[in-house]
Short mmCIF file of C-alpha atoms (C1' of nucleotides) in Angstrom, two decimals:
data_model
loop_
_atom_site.label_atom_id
_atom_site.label_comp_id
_atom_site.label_asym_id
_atom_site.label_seq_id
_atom_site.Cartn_x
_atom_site.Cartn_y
_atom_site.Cartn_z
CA UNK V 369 -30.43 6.96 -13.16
CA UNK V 370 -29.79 5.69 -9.73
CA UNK V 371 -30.01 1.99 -9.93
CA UNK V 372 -29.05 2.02 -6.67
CA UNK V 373 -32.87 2.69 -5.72
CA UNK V 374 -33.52 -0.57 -6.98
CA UNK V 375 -31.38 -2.25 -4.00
CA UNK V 376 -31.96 0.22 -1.22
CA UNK V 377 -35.78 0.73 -1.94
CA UNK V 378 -36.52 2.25 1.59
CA UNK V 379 -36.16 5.71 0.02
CA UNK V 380 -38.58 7.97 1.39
CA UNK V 381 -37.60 11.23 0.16
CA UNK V 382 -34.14 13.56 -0.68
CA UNK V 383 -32.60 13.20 2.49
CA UNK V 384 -33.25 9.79 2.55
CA UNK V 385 -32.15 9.09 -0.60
CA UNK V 386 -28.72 10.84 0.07
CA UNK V 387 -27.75 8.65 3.28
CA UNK V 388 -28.97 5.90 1.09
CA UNK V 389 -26.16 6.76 -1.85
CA UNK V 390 -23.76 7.71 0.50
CA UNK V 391 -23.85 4.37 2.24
CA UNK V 392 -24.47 2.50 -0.91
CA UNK V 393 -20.82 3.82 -1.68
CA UNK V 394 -19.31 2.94 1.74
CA UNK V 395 -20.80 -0.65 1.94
CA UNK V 396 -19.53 -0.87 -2.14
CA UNK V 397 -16.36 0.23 -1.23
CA UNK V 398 -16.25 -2.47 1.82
CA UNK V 399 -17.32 -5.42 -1.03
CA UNK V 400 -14.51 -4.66 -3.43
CA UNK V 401 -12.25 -4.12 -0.51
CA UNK V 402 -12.90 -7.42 1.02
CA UNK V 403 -13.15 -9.07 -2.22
CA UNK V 404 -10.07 -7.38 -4.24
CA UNK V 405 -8.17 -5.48 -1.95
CA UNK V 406 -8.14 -1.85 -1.57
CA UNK V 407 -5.70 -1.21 -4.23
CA UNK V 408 -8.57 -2.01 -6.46
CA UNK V 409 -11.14 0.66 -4.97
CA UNK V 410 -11.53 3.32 -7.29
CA UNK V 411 -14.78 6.08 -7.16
CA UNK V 412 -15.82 5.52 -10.46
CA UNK V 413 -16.15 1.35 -9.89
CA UNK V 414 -18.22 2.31 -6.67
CA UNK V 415 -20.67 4.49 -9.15
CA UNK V 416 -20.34 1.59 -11.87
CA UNK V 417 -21.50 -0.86 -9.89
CA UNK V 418 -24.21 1.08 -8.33
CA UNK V 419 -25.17 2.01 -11.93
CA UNK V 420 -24.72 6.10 -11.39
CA UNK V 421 -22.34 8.47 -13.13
CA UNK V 422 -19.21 8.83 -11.64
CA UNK V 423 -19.57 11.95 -10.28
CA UNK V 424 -22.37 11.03 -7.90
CA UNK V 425 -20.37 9.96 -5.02
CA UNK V 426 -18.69 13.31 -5.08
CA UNK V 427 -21.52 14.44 -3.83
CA UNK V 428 -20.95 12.59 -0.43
CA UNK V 429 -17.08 11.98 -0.26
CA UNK V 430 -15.33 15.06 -1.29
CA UNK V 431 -12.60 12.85 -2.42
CA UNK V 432 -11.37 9.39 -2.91
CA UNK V 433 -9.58 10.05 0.64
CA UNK V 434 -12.93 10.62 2.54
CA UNK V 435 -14.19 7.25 1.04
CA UNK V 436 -11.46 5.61 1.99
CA UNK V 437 -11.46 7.31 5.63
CA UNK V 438 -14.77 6.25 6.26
CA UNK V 439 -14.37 2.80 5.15
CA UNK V 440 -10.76 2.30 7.41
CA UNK V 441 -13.15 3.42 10.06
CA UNK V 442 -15.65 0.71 9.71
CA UNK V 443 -12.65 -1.35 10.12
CA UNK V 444 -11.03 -0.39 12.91
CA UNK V 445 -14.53 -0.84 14.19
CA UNK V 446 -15.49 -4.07 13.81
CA UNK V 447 -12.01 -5.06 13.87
CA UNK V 448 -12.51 -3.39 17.65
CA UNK V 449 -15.86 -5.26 18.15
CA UNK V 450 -14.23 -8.82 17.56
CA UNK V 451 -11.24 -8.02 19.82
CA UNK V 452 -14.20 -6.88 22.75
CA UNK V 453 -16.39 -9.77 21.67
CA UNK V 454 -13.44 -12.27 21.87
CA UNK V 455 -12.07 -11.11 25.46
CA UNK V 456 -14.35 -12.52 28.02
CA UNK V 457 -12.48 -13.99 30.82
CA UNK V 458 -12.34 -12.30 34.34
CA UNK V 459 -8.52 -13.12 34.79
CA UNK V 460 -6.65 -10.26 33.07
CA UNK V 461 -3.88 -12.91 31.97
CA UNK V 462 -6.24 -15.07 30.12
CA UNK V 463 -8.09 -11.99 28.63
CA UNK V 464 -5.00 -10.63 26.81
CA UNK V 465 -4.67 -14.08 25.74
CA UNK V 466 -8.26 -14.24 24.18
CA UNK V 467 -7.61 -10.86 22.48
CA UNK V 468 -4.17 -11.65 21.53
CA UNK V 469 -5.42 -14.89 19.39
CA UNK V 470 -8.82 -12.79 18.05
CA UNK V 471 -6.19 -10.27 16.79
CA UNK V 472 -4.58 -13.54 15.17
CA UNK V 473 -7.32 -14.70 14.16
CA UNK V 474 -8.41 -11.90 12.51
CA UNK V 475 -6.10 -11.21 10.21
CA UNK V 476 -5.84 -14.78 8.99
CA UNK V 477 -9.71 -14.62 8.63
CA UNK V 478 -10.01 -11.00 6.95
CA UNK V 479 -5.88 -10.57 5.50
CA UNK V 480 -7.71 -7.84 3.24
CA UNK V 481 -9.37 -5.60 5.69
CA UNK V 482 -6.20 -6.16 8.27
CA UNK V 483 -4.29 -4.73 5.01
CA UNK V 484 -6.95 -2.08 4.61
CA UNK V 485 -5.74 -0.99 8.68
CA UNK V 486 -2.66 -1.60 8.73
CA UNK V 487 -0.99 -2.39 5.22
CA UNK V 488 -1.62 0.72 3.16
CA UNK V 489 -0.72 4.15 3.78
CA UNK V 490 -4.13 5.52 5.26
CA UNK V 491 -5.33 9.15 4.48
CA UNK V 492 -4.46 12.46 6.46
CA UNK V 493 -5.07 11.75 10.00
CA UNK V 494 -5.68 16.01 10.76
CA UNK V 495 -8.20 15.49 8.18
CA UNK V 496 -10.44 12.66 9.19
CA UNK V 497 -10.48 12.52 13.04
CA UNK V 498 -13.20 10.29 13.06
CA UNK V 499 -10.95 7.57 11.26
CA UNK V 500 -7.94 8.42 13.89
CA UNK V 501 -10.66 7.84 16.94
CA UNK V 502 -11.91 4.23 15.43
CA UNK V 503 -7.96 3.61 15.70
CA UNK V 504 -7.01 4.69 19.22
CA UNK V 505 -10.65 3.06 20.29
CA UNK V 506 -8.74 -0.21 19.25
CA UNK V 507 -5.82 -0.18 20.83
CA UNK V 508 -7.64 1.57 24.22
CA UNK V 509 -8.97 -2.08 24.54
CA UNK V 510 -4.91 -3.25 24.21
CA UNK V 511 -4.20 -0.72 27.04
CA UNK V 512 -7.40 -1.24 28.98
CA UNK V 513 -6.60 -4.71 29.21
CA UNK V 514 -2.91 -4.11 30.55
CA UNK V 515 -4.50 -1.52 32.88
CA UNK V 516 -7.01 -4.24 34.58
CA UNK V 517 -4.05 -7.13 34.33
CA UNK V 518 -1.57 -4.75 36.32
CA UNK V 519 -4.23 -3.58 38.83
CA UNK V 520 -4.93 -7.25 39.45
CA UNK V 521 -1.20 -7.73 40.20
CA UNK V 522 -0.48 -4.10 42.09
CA UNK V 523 1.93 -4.26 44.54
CA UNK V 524 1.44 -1.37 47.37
CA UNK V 525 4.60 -0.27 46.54
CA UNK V 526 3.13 1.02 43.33
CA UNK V 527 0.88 3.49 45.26
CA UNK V 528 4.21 5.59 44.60
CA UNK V 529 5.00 5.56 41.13
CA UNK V 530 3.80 8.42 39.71
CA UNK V 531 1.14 8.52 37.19
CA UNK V 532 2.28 9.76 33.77
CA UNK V 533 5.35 7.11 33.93
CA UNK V 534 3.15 4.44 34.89
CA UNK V 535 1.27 4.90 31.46
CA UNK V 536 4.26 5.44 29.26
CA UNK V 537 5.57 2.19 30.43
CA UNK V 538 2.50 0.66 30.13
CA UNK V 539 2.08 2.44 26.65
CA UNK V 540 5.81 0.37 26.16
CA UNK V 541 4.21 -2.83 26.95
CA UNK V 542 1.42 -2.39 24.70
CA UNK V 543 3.73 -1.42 21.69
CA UNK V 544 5.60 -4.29 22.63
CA UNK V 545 2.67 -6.87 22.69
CA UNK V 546 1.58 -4.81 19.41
CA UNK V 547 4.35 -5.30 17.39
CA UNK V 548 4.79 -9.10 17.88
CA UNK V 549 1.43 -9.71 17.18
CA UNK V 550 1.22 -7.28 14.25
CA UNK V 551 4.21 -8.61 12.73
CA UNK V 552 3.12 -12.15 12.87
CA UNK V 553 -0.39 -10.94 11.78
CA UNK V 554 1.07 -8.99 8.66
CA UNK V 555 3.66 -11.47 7.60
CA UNK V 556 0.93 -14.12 7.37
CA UNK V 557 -1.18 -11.61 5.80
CA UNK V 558 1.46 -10.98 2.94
CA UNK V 559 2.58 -13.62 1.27
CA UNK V 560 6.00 -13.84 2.80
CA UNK V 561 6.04 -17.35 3.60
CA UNK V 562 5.84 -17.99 0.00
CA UNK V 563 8.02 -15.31 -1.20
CA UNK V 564 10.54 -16.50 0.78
CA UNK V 565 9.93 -19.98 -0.54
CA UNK V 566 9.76 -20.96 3.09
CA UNK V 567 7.50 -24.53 4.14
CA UNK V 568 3.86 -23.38 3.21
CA UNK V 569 2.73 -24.85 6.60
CA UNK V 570 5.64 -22.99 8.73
CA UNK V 571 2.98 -20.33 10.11
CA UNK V 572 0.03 -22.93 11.61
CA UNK V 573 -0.31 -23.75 14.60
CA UNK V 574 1.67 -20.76 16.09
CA UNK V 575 -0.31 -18.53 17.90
CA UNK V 576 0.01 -19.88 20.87
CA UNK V 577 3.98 -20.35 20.95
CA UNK V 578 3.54 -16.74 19.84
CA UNK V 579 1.63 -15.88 23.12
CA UNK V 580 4.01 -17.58 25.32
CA UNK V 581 6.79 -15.88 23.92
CA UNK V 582 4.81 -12.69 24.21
CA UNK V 583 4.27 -13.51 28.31
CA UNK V 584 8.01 -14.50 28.32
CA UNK V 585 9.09 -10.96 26.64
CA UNK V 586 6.47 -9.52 28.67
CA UNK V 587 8.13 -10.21 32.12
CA UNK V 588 12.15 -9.86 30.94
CA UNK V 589 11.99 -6.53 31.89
CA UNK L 55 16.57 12.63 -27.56
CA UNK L 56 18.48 10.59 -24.85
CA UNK L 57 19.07 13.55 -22.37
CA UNK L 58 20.49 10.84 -19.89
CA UNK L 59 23.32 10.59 -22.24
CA UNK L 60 24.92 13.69 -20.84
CA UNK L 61 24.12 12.43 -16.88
CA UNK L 62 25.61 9.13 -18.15
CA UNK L 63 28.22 9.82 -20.78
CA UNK L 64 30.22 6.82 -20.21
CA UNK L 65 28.54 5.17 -23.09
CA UNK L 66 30.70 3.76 -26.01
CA UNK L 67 27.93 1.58 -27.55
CA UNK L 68 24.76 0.52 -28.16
CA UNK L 69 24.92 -1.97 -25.43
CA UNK L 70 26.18 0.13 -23.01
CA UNK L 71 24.06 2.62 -23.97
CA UNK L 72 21.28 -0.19 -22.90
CA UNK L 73 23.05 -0.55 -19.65
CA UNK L 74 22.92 2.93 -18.98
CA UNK L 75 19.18 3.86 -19.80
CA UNK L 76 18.28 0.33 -17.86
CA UNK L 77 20.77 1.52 -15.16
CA UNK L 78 19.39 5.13 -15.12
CA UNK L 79 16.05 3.62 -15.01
CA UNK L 80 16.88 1.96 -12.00
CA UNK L 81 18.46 4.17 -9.92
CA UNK L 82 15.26 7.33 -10.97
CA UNK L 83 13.22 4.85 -9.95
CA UNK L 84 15.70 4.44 -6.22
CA UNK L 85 15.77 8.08 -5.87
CA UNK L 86 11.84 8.22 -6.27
CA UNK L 87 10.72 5.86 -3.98
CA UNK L 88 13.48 6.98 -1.67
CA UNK L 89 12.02 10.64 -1.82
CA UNK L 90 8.20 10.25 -2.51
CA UNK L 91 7.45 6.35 -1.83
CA UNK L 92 6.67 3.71 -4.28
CA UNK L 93 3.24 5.04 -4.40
CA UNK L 94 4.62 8.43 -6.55
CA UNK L 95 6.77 5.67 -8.75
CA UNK L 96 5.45 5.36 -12.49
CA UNK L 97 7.54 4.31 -15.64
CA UNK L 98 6.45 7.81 -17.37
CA UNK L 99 7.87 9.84 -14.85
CA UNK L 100 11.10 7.84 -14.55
CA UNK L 101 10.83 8.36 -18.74
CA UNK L 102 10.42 11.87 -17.95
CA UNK L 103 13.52 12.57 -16.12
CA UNK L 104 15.20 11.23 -17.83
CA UNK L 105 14.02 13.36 -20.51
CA UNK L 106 13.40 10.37 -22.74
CA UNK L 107 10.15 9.17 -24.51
CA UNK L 108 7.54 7.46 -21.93
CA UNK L 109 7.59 4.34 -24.03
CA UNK L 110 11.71 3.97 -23.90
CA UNK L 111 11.23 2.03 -20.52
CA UNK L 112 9.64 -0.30 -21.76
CA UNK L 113 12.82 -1.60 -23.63
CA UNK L 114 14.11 -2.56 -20.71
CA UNK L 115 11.02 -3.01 -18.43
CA UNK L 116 8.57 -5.79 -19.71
CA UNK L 117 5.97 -4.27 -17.43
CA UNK L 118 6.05 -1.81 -14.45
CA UNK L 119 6.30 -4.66 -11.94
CA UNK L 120 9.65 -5.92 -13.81
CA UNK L 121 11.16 -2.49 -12.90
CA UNK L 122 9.57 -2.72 -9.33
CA UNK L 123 10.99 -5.83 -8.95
CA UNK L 124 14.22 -4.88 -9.94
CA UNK L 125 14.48 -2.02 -7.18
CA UNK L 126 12.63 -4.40 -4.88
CA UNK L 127 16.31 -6.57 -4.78
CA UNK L 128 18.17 -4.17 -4.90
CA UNK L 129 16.90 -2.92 -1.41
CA UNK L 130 16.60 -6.42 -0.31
CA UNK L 131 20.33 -6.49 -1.21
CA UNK L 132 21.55 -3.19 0.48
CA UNK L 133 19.32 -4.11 3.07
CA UNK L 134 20.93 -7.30 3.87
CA UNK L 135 24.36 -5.78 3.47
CA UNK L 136 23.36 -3.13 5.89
CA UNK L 137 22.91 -6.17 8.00
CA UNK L 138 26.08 -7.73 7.18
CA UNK L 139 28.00 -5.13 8.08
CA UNK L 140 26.50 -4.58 11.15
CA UNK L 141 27.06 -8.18 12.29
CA UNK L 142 30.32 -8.09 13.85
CA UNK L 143 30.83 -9.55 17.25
CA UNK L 144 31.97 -13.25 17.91
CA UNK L 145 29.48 -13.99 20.39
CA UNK L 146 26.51 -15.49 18.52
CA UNK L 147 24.34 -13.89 20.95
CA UNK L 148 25.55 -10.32 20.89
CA UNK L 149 26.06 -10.93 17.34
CA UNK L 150 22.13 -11.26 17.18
CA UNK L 151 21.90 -8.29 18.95
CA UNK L 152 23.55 -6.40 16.33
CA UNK L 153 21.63 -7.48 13.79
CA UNK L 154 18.27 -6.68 15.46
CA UNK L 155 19.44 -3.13 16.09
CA UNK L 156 20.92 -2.61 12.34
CA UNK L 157 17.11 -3.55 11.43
CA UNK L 158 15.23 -1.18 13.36
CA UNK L 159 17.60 1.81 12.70
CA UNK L 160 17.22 1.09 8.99
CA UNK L 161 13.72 0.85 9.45
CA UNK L 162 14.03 4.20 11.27
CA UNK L 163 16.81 5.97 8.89
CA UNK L 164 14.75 4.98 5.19
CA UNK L 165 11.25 4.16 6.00
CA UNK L 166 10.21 4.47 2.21
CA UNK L 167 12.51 1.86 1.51
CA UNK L 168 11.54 -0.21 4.43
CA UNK L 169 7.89 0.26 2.94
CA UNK L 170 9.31 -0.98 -0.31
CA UNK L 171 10.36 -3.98 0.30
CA UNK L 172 7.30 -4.47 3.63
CA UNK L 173 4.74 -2.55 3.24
CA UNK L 174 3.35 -3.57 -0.29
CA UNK L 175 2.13 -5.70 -2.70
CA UNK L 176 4.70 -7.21 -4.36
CA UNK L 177 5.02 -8.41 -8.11
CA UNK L 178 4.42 -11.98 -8.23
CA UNK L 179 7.30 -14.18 -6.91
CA UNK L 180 7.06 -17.16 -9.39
CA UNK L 181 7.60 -14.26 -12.06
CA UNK L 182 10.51 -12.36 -10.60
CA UNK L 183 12.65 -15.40 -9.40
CA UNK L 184 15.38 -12.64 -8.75
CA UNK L 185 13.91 -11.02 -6.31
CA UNK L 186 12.62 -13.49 -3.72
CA UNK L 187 15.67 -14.62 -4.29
CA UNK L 188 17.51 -11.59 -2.55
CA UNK L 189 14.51 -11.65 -0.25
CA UNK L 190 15.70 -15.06 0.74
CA UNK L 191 19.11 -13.79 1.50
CA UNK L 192 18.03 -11.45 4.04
CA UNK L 193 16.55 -13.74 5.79
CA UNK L 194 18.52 -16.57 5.53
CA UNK L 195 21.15 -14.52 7.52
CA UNK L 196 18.70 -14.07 10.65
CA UNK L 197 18.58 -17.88 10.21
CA UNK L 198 22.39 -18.16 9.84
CA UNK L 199 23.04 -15.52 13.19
CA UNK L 200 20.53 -18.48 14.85
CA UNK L 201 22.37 -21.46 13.77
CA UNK L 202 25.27 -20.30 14.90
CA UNK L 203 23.67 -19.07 18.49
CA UNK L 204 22.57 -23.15 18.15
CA UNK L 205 25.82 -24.55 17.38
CA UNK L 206 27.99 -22.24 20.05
CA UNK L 207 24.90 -23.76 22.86
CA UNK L 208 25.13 -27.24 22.05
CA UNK L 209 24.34 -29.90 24.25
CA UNK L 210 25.37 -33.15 23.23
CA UNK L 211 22.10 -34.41 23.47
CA UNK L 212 21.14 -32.45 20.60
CA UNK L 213 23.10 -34.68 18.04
CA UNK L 214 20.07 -36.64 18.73
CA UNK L 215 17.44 -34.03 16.99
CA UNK L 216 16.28 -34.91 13.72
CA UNK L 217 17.43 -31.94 11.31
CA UNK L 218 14.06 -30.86 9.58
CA UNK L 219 12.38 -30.58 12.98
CA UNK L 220 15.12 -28.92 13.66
CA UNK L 221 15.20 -26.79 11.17
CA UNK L 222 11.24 -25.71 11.42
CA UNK L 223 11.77 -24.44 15.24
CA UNK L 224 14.61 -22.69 13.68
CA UNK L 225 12.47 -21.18 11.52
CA UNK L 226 10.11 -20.65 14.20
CA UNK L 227 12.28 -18.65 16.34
CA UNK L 228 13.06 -16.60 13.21
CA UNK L 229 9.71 -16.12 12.48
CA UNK L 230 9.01 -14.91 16.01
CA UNK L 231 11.83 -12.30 16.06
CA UNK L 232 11.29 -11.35 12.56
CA UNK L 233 7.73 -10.75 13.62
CA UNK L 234 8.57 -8.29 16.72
CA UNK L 235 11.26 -6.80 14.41
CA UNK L 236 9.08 -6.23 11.54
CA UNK L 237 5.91 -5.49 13.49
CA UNK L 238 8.10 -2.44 15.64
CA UNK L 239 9.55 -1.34 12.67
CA UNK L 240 6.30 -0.82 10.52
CA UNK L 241 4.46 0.44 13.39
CA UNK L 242 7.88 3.47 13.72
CA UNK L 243 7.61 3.62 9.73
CA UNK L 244 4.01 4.13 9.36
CA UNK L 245 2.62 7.37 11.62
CA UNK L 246 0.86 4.91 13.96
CA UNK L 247 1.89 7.31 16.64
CA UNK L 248 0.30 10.14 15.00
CA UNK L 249 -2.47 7.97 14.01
CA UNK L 250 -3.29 6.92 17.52
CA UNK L 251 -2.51 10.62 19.16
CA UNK L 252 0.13 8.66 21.08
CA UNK L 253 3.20 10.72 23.09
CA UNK L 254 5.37 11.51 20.04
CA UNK L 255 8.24 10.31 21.87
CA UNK L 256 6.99 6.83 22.57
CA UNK L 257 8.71 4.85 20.71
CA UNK L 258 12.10 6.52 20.86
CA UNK L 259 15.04 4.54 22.74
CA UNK L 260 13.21 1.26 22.70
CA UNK L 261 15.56 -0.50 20.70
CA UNK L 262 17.34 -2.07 23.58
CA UNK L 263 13.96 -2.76 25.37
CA UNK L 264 12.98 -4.50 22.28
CA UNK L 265 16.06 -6.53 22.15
CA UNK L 266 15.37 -7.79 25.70
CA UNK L 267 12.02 -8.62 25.63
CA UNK L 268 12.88 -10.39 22.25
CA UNK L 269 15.41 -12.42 24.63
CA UNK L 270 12.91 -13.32 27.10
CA UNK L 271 10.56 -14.25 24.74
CA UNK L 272 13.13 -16.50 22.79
CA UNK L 273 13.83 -18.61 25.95
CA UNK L 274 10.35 -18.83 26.61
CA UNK L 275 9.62 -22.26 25.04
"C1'" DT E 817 -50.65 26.60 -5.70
"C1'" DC E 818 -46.61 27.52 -7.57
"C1'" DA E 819 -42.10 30.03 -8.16
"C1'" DG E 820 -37.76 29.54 -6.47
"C1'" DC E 821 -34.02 27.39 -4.51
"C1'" DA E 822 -30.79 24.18 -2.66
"C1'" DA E 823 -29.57 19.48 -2.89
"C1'" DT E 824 -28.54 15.87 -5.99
"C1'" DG E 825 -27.16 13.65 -10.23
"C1'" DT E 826 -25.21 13.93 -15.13
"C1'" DT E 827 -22.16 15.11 -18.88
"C1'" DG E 828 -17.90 16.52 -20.48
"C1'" DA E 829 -13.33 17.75 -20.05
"C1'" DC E 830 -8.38 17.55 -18.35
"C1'" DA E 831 -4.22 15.47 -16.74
"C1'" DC E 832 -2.37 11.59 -15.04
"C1'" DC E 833 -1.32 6.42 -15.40
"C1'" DG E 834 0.05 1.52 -17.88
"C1'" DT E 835 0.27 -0.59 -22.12
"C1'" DC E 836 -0.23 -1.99 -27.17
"C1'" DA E 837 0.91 -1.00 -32.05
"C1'" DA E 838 3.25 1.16 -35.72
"C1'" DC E 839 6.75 3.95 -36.99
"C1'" DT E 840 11.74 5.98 -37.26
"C1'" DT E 841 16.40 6.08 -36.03
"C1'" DT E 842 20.71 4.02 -34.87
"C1'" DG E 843 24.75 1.36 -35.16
"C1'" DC E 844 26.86 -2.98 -35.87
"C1'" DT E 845 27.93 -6.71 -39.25
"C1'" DG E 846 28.22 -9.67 -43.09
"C1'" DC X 1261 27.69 -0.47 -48.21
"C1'" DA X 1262 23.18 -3.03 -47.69
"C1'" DG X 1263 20.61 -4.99 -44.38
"C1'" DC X 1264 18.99 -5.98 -40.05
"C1'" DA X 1265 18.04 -6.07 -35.24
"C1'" DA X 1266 17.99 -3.24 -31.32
"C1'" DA X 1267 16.53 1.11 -29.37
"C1'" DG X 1268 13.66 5.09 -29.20
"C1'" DT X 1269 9.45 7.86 -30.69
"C1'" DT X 1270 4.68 8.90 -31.63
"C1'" DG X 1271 0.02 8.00 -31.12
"C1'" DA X 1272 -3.78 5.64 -29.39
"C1'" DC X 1273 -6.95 3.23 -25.85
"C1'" DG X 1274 -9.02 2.50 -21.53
"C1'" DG X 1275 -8.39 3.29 -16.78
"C1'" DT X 1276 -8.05 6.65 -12.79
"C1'" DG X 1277 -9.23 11.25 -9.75
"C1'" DT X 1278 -11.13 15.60 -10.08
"C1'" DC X 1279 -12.99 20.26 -11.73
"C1'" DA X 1280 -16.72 22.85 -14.12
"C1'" DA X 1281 -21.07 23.44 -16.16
"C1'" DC X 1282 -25.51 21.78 -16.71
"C1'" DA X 1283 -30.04 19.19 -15.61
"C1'" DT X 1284 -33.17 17.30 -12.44
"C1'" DT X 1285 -35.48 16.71 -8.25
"C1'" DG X 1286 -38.24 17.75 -4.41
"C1'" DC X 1287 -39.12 20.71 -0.53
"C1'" DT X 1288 -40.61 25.45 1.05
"C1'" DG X 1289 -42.27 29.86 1.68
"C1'" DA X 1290 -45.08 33.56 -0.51
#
DNA sequence: TCAGCAATGTTGACACCGTCAACTTTGCTG
DNA sequence: CAGCAAAGTTGACGGTGTCAACATTGCTGA
């Protein structure tokens, strides 16, 4: 019988109660996330550990899916908050920078909820639009940044390109920057380095070489 | 009874016999992950097509992560031979090239098996020596295409270089292309561009794009 | 006030899964 | 041909997600 009540006393009454369970479950599901990955979320450890039956959080996720949606889209948001937080300089150029090493440092900080984002397959995007708009919110910032850096640097010349082609390429560059930094970001986050019985300290130290190889791929085109 | 006995009827013994079950095992366990992804692989439905008892695996198969291991290097293995193959031109640099595009159009062609060997957790390396050791070999030939690049570039002042400092910005130019590779590739092989409500098209006939910006950022240091 | 009702939580079941233990069958070998 | 080790089978246990039926709760309108 809802021991939950126990650590989310504010209850009030039923409908209180219910946003209480419900985000009892979500901030559950974050703490075994964060602490054992998400291959070890399950709906019926949620309930355990909130001492309910395990049918209870079917009441507020219709499946393990929707629990899983919701919590991917608490990531993508504060993964979205530290990227905003972290990217304060006027100059363009140096605010890609700060947001390319807060995307570093990110998933070196948190390798389980970068996993939780990018590593596993995440649920039915037609399905949970909410968890599909956390996403694009992030990488807007990635494009809102190139948009600011190439309006600092416009040339009148580009008065002429037309609009749609301008954002595809700019869409490019973003995919470009997004890959290098994601593939850094998830090879650290595995544990390729030792799989591959590489040196253990071959990663450090390399976000910034990465970033200046990002600028130099950046401008080959 | 042994149905895979009449899809493998080559037996003669009991060894073979072993050989077979381990090898039909094996290559169930290929064509599930190549059709549904690792995530729909599980010894008892291996067991069950082969029409065999769910426990007969385990003959074979210590554990489910012995037989994921297994077809872990073997896609490290045709992956690298994929590779291999592709790898043809004298020029070191071209010859780069060639790899780099033979690893995104795998990525592209079997994304489940990309996934495989990428995209998740992987049994513990210290207890499957086998397969880090074909994951090894794949990379060791990016390292190999960039020794060679090295070697054909030479400047006699290089003699000079010590070889393990050497050898770590070797590794750090791997680890940079492997990372824009890798970070391209599981960006095309998950539905980030679904995810994100990007132009579906976005990402098609980058490849050479890639390449270049990969050059630029290479000579950026 | 209180009957009724919808929201919420519980219990039980089913079909999956990995894995351990005990058993039977098989086929080679001394 | 007896014996033995390897291979395969059967059954069980605890774990999972999920459906169905039931119990409880607390608000609401007569």
């Amino acid at each position: 019988m809802a021991t939950y009540l126990i650590e989310y006393p504010q209850r009030v009454g039923c409908m209180a109660k219910l946003r209480d369970l419900k985000e009892a479950c979500v901030l559950e599901a974050l703490a075994i996330v964060a602490s054992d990955g998400v291959e070890k979320l399950s709906l019926r450890e949620v309930a355990r550990r909130l001492g309910v039956s395990h049918q209870a959080p079917y009441r507020h996720f219709a499946s393990r899916d929707h629990l899983l949606a919701e919590i991917v889209s608490r990531a993508f948001r504060s993964f979205a908050d530290v990227l905003t937080e972290a990217t304060r300089d006027d100059d363009p150029q140096i605010a890609l920078a700060e947001m390319g090493i807060a995307y570093l440092d990110y998933a070196r900080r948190e390798p389980l909820a970068y996993r939780l984002m990018f590593g596993t397959l995440l649920p039915d995007v037609q399905t949970h639009p909410a968890m599909m708009a956390e996403a694009r919110h992030a990488f807007d910032l990635l494009l809102n940044a190139l948009a600011k850096r190439k309006k600092a640097r416009a040339m009148p010349t580009d008065v002429f390109a037309r609009g749609s082609d301008e954002d595809l390429a700019m869409m490019r560059d973003a995919i470009f920057i997004w890959s290098t930094l994601h593939g850094f970001a998830s090879i650290q986050a595995s544990s390729a380095v030792e799989t591959l019985g590489l040196p253990a300290n071959l990663m450090d130290n390399m976000f910034e070489e990465l970033l200046t190889r990002i600028r130099g791929g950046f401008e080959a085109t």
